JSON list of C-alpha atoms and ligand atoms in Angstrom, two decimals:
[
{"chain": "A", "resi": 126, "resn": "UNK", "atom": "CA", "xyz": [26.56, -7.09, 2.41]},
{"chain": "A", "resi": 127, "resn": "UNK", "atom": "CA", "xyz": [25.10, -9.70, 4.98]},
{"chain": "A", "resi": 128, "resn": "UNK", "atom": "CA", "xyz": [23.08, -7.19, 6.77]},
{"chain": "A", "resi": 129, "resn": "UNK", "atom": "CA", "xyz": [19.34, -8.98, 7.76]},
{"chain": "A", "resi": 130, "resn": "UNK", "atom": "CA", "xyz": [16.32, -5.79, 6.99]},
{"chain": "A", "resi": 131, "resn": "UNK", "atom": "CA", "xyz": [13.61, -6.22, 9.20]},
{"chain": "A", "resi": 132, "resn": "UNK", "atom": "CA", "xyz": [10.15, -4.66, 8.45]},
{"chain": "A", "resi": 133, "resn": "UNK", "atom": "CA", "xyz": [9.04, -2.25, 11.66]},
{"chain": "A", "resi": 134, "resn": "UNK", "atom": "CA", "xyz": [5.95, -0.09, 11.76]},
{"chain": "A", "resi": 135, "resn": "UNK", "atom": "CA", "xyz": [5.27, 2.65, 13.26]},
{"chain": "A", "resi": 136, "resn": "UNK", "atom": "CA", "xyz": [2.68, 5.92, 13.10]},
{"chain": "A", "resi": 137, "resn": "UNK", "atom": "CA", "xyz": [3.88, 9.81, 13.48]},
{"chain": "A", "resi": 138, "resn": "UNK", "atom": "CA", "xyz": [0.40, 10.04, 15.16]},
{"chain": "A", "resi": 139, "resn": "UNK", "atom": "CA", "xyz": [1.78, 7.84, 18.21]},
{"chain": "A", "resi": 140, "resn": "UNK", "atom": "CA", "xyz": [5.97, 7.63, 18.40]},
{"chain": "A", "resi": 141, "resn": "UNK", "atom": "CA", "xyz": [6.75, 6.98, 15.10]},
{"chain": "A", "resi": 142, "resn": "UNK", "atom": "CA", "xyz": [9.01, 3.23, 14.08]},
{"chain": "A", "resi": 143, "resn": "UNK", "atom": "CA", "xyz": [8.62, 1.08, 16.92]},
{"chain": "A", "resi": 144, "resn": "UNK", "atom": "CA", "xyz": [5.01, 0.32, 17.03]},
{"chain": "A", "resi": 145, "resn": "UNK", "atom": "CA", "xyz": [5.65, -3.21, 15.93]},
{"chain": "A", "resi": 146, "resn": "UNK", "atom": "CA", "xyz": [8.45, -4.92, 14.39]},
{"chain": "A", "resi": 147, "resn": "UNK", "atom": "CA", "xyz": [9.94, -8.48, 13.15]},
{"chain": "A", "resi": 148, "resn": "UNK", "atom": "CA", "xyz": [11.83, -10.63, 15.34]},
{"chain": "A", "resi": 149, "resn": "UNK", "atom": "CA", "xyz": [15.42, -12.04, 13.24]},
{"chain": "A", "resi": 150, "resn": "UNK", "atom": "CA", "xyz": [13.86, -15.67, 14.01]},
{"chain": "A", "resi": 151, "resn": "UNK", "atom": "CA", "xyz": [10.66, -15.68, 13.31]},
{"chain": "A", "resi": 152, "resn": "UNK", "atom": "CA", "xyz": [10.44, -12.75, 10.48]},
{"chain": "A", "resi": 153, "resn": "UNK", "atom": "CA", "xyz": [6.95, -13.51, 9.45]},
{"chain": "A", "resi": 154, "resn": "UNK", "atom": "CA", "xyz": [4.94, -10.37, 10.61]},
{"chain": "A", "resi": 155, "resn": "UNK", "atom": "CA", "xyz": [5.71, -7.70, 13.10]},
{"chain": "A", "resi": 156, "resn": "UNK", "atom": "CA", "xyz": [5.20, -8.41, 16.94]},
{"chain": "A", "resi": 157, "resn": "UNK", "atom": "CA", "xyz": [3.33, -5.60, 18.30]},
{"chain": "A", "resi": 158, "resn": "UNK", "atom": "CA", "xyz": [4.73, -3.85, 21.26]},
{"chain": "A", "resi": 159, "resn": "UNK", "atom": "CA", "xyz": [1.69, -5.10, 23.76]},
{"chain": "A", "resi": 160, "resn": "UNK", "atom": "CA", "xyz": [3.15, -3.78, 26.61]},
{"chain": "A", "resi": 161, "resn": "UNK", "atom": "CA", "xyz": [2.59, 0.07, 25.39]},
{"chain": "A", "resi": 162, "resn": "UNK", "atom": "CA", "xyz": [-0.02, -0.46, 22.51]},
{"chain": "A", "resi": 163, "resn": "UNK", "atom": "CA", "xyz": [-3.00, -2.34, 22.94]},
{"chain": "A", "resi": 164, "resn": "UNK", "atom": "CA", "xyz": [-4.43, -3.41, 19.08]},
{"chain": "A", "resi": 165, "resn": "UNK", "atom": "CA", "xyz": [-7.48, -3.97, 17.57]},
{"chain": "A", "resi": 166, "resn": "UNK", "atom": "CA", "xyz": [-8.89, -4.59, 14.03]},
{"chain": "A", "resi": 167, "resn": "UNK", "atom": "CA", "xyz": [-12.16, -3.02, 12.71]},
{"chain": "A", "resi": 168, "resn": "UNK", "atom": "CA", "xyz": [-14.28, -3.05, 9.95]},
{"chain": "A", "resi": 169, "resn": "UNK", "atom": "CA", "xyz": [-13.52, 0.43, 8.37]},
{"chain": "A", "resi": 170, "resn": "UNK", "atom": "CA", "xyz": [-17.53, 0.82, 6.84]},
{"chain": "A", "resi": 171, "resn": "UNK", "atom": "CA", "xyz": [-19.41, -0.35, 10.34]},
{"chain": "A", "resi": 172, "resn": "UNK", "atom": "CA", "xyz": [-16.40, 0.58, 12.81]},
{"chain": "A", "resi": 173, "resn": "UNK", "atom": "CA", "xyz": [-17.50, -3.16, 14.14]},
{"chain": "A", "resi": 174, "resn": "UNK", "atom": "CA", "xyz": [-14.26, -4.85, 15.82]},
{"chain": "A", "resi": 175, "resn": "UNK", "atom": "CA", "xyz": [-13.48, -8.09, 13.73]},
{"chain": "A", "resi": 176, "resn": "UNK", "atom": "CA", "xyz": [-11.93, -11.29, 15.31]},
{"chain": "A", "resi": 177, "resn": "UNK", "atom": "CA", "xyz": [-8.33, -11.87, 15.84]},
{"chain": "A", "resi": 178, "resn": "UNK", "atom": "CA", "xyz": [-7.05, -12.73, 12.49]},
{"chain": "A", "resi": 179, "resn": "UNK", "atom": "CA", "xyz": [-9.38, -11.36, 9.82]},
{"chain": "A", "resi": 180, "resn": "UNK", "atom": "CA", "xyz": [-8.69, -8.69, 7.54]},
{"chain": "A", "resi": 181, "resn": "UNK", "atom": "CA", "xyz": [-9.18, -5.10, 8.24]},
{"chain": "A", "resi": 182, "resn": "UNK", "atom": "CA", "xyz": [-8.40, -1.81, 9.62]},
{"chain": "A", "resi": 183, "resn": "UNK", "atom": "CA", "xyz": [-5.96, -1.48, 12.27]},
{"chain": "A", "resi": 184, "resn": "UNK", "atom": "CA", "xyz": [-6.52, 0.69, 15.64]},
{"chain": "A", "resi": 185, "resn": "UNK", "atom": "CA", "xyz": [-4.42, 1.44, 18.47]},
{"chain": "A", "resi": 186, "resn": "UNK", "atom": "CA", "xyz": [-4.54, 2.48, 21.75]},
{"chain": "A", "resi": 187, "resn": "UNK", "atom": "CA", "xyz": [-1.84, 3.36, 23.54]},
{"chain": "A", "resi": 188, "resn": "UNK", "atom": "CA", "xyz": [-1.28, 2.02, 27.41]},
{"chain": "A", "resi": 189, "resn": "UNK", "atom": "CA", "xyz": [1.34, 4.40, 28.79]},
{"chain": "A", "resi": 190, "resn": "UNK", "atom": "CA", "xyz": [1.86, 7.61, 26.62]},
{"chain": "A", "resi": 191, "resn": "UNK", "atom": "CA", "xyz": [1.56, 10.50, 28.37]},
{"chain": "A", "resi": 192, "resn": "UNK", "atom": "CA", "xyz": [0.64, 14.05, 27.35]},
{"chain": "A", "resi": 193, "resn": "UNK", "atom": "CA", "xyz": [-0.93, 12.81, 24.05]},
{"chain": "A", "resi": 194, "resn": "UNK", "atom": "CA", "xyz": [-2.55, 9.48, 24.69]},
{"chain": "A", "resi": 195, "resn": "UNK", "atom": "CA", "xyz": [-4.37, 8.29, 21.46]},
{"chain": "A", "resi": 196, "resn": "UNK", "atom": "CA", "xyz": [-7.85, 5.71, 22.29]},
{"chain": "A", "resi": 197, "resn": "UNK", "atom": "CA", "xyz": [-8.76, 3.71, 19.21]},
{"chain": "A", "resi": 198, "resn": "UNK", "atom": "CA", "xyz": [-6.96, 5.36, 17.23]},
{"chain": "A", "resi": 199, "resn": "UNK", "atom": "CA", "xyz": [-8.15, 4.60, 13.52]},
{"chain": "A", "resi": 200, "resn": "UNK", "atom": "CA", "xyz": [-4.72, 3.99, 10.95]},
{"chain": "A", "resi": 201, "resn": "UNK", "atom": "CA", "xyz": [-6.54, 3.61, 8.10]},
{"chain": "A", "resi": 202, "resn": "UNK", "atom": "CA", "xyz": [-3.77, 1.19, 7.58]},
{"chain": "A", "resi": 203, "resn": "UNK", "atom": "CA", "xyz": [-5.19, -2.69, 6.13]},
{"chain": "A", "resi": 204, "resn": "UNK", "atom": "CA", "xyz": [-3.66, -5.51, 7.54]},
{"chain": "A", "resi": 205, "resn": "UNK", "atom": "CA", "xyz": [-4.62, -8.76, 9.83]},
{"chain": "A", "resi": 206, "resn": "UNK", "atom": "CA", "xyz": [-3.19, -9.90, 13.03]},
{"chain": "A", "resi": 207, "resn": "UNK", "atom": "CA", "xyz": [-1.29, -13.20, 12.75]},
{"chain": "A", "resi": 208, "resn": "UNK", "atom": "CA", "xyz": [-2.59, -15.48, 15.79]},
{"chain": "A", "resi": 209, "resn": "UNK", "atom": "CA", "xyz": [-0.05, -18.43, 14.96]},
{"chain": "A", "resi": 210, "resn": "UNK", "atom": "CA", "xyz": [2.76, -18.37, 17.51]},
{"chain": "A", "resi": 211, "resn": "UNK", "atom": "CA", "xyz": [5.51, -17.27, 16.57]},
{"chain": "A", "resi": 212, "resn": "UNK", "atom": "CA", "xyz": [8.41, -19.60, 16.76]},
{"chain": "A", "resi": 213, "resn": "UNK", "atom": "CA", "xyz": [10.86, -16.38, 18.07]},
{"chain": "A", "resi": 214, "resn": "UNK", "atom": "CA", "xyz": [8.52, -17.69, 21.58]},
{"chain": "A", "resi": 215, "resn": "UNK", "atom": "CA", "xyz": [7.67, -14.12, 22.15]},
{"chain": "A", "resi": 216, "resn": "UNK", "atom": "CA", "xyz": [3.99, -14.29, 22.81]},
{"chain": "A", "resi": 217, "resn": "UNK", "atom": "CA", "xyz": [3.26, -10.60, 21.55]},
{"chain": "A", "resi": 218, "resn": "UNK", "atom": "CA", "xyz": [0.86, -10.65, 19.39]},
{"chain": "A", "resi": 219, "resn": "UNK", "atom": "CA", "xyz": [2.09, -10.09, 15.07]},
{"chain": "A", "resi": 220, "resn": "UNK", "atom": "CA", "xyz": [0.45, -7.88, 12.65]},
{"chain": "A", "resi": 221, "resn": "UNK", "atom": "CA", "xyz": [1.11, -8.51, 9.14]},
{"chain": "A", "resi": 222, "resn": "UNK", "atom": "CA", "xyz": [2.43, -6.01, 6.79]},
{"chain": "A", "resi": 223, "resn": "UNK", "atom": "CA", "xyz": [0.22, -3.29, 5.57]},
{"chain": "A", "resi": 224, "resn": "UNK", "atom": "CA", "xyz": [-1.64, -4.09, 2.29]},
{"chain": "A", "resi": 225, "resn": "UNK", "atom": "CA", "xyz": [-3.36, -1.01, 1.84]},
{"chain": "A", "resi": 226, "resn": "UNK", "atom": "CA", "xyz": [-5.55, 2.18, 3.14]},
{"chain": "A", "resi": 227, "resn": "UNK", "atom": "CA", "xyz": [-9.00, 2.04, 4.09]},
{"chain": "A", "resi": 228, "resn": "UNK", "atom": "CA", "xyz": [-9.34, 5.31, 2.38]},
{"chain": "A", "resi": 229, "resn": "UNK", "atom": "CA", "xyz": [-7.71, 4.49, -0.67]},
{"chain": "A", "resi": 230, "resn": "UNK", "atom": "CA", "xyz": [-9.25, 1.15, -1.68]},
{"chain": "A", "resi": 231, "resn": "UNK", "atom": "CA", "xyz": [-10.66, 1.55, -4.71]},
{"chain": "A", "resi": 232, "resn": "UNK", "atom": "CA", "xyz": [-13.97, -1.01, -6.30]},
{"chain": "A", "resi": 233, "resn": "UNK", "atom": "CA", "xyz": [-13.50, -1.25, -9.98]},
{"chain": "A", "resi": 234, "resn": "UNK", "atom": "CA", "xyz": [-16.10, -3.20, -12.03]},
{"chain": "A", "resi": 235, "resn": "UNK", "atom": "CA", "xyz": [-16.69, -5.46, -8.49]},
{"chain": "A", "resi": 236, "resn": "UNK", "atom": "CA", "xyz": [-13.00, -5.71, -7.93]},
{"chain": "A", "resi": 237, "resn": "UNK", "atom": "CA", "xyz": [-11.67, -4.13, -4.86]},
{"chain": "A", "resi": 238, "resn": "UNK", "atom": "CA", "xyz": [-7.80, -2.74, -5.69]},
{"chain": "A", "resi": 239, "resn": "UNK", "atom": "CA", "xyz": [-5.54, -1.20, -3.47]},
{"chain": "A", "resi": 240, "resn": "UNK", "atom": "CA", "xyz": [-2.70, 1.40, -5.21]},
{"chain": "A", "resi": 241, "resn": "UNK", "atom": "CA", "xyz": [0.09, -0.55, -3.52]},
{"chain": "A", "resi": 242, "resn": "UNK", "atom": "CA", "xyz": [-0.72, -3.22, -5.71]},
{"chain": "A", "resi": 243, "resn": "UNK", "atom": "CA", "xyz": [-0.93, -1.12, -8.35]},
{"chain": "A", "resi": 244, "resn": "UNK", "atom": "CA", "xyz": [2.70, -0.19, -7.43]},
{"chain": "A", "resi": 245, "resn": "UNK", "atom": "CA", "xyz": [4.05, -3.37, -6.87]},
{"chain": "A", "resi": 246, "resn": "UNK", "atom": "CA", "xyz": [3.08, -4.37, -10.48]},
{"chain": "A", "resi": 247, "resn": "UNK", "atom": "CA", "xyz": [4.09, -0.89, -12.20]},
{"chain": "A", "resi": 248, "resn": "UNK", "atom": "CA", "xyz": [7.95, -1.08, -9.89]},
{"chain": "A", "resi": 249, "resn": "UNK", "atom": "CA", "xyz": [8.53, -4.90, -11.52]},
{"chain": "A", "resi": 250, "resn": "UNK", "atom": "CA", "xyz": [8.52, -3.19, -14.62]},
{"chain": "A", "resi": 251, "resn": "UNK", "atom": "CA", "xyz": [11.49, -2.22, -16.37]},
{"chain": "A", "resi": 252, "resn": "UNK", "atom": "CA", "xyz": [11.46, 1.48, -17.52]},
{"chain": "A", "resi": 253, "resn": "UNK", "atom": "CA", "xyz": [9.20, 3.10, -15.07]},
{"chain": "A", "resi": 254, "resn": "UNK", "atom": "CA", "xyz": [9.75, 5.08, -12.45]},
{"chain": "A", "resi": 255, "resn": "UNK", "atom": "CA", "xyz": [7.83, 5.24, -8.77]},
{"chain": "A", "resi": 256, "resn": "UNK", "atom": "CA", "xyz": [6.12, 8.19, -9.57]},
{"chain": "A", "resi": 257, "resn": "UNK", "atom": "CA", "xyz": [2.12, 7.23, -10.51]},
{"chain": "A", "resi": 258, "resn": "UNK", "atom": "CA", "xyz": [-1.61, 8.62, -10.32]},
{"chain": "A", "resi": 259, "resn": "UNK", "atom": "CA", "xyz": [-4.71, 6.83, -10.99]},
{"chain": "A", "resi": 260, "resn": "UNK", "atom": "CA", "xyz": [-7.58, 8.20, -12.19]},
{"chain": "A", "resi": 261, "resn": "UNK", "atom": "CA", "xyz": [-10.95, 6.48, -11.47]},
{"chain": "A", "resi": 262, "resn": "UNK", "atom": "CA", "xyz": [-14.03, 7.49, -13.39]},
{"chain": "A", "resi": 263, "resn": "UNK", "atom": "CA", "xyz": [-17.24, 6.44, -14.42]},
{"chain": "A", "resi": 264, "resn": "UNK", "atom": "CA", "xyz": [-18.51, 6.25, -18.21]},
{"chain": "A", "resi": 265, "resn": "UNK", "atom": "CA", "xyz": [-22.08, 5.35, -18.08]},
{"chain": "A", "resi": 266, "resn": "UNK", "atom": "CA", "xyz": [-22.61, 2.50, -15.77]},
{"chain": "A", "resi": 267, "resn": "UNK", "atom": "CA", "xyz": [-19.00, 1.68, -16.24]},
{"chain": "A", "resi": 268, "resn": "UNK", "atom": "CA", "xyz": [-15.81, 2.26, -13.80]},
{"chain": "A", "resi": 269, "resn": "UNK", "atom": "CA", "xyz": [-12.85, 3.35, -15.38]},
{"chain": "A", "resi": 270, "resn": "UNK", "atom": "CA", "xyz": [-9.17, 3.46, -14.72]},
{"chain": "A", "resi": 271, "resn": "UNK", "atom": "CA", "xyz": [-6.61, 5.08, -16.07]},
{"chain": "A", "resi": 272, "resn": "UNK", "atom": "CA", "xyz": [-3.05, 4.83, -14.82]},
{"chain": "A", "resi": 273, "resn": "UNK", "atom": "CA", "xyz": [-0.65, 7.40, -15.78]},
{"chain": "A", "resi": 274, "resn": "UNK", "atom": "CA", "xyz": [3.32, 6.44, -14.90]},
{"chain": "A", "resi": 275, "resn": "UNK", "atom": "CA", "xyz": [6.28, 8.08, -15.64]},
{"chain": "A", "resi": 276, "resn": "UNK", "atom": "CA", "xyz": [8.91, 6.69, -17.64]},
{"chain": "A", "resi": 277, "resn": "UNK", "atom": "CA", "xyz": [12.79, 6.39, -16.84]},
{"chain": "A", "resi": 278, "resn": "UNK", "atom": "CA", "xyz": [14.72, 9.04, -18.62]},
{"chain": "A", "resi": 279, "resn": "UNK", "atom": "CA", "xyz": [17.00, 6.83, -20.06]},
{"chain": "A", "resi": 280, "resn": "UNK", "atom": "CA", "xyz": [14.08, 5.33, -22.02]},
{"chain": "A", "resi": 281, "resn": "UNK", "atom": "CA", "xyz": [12.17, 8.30, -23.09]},
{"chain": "A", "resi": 282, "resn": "UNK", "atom": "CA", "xyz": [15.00, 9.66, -24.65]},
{"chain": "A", "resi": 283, "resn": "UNK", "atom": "CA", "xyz": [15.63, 6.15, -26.62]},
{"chain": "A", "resi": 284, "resn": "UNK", "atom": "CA", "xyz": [15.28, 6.37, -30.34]},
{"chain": "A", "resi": 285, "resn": "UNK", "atom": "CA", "xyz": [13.13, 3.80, -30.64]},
{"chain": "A", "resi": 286, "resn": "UNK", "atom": "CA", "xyz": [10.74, 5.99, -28.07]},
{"chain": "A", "resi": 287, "resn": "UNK", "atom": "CA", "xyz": [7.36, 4.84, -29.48]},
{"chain": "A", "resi": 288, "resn": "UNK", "atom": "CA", "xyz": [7.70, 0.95, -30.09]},
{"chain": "A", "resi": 289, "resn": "UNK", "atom": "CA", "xyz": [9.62, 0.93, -26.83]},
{"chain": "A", "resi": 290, "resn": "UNK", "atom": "CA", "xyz": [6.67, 2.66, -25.41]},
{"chain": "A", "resi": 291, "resn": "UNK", "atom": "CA", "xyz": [4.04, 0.49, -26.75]},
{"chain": "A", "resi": 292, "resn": "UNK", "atom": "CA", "xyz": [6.00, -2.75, -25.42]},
{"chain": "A", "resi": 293, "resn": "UNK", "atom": "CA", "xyz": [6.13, -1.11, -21.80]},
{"chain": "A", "resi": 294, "resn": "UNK", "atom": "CA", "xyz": [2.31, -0.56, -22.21]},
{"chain": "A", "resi": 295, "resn": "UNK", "atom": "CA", "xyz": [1.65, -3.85, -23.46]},
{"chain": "A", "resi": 296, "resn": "UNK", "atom": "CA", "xyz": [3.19, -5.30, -20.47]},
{"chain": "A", "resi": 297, "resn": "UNK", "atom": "CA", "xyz": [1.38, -3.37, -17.74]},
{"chain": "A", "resi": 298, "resn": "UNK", "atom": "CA", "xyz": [-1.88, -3.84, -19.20]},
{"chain": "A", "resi": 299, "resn": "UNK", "atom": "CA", "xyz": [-1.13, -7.28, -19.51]},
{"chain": "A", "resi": 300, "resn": "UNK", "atom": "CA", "xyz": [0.45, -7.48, -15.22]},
{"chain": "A", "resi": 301, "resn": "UNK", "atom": "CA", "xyz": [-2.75, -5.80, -14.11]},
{"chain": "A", "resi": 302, "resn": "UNK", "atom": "CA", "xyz": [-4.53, -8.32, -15.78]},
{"chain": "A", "resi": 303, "resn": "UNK", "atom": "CA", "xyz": [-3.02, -11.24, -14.73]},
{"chain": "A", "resi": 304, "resn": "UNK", "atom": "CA", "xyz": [-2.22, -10.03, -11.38]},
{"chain": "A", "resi": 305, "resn": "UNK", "atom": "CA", "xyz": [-4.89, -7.80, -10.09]},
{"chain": "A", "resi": 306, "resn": "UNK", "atom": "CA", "xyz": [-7.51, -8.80, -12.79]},
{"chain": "A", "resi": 307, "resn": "UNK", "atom": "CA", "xyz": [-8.39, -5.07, -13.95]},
{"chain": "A", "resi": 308, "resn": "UNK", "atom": "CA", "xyz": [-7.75, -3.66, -17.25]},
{"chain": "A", "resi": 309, "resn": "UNK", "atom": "CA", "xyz": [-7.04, 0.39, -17.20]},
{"chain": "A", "resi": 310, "resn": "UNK", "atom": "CA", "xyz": [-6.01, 3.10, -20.33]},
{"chain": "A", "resi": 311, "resn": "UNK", "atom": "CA", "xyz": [-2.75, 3.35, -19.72]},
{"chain": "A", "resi": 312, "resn": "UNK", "atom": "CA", "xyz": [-0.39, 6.80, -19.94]},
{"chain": "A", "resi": 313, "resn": "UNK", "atom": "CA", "xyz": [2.80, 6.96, -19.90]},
{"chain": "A", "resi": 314, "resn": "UNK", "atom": "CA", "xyz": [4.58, 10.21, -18.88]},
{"chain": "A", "resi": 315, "resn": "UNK", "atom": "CA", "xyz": [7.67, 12.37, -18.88]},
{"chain": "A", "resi": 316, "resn": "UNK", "atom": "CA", "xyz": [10.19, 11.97, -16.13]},
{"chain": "A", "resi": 317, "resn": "UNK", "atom": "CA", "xyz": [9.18, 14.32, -13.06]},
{"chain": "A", "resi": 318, "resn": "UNK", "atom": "CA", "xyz": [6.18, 15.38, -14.38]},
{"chain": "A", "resi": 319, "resn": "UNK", "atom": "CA", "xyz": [3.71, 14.24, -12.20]},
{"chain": "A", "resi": 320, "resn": "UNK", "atom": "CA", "xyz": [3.01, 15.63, -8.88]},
{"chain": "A", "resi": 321, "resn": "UNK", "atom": "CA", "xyz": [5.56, 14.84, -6.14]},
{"chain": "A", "resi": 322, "resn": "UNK", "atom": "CA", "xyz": [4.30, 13.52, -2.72]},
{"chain": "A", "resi": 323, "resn": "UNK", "atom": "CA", "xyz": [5.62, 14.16, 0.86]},
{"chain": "A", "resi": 324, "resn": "UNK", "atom": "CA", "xyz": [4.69, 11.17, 3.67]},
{"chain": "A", "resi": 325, "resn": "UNK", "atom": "CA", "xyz": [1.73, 9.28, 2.71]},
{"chain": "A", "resi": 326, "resn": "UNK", "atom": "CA", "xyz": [1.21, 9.87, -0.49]},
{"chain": "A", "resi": 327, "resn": "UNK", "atom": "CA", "xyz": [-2.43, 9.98, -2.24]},
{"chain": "A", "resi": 328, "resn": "UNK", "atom": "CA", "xyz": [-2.05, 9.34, -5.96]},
{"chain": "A", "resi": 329, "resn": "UNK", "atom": "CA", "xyz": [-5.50, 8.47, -6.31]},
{"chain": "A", "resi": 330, "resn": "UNK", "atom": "CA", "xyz": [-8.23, 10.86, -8.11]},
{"chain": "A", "resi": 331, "resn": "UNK", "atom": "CA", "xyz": [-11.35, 9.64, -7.89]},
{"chain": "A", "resi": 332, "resn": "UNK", "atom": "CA", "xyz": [-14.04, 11.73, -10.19]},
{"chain": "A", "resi": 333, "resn": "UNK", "atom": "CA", "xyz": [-16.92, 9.10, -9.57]},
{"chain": "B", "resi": 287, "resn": "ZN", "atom": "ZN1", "xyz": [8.87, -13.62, 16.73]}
]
């Protein structure tokens, strides 16, 4: 339809969209409004500000809200500040886009694992819908995962429901594998029966 998306970021906390957003020439990271938000990135386990460009938590403080200023205001939101000009010439500063939440990464067997990359692999696979929890656990010393998805309609009702079934878990053991390195008991579900989340969502139990 020739229409150009452009990623913009924004928290409900401070004014909603418009916190940072991509320029149509550059369009590699979002330029962060300097003029009304001043950013910072932190460590989210020592609260220690990190240098311009390395990965972590992003806080803001905004420079000319009134009525409900916010100072260091902790996202929870993972991402890193891109120092690289950007070749828009706009000399506000870029954040990249958000990998994960501080309070959501998850350290299975060593391996740290955020759910959006969960997601990403689970929504490249054919007959599954967006709609996921994760269970983390511990057996022994052991961490465990377990994934439960729901599966499109169309395919649960298929008549060849339990080979087609096996093949769809074959294939997301074998994508968290290759992608995230992590292997996890996989469940699939019925359509719409897992819990339904408004806003950020938190599909993560964690019984360790
Ligand atoms: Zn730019």
């Amino acid at each position: 339809m020739d229409i150009m998306a452009l990623n913009i970021y924004g928290l409900s906390e401070i004014m909603g969209p418009g916190v940072a957003m991509e320029c149509t020439e550059g369009r590699e990271g979002m330029h962060v409004f300097e003029d009304h938000f001043l950013v910072e990135t932190i460590n989210p386990d020592t609260g220690e500000v990190l240098p311009p460009g390395a990965m972590g938590e992003l806080v803001f403080t905004t420079l000319t809200k009134e009525a409900f200023p916010l100072i260091r205001y902790r996202t929870r939101d993972i991402s890193h500040i891109i120092t690289a000009p950007c070749r828009c010439g706009r000399t506000h500063q870029r954040m990249d886009r958000v990998t994960g939440r501080s309070d959501d990464m998850l350290i299975i067997r060593g391996v740290n694992v955020f759910p959006s990359q969960i997601e990403a692999v689970l929504v490249g696979i054919q007959g599954l819908e967006p709609h996921y929890q994760l269970i983390v656990d511990r057996v022994g010393t052991l961490d465990t995962l377990e994934v439960q998805v729901e599966v499109s309609d169309a395919f649960f009702s298929n008549a060849d429901e339990v080979r087609v079934l096996q093949k769809i878990k074959k294939r997301i053991n074998k994508d968290l594998k290759d992608f995230l390195g992590i292997t996890a008991k996989i469940k699939l579900v019925e359509p719409k029966s897992l819990q339904r989340f408004e806003g950020k969502a938190s599909r993560v139990i964690d019984k360790r």
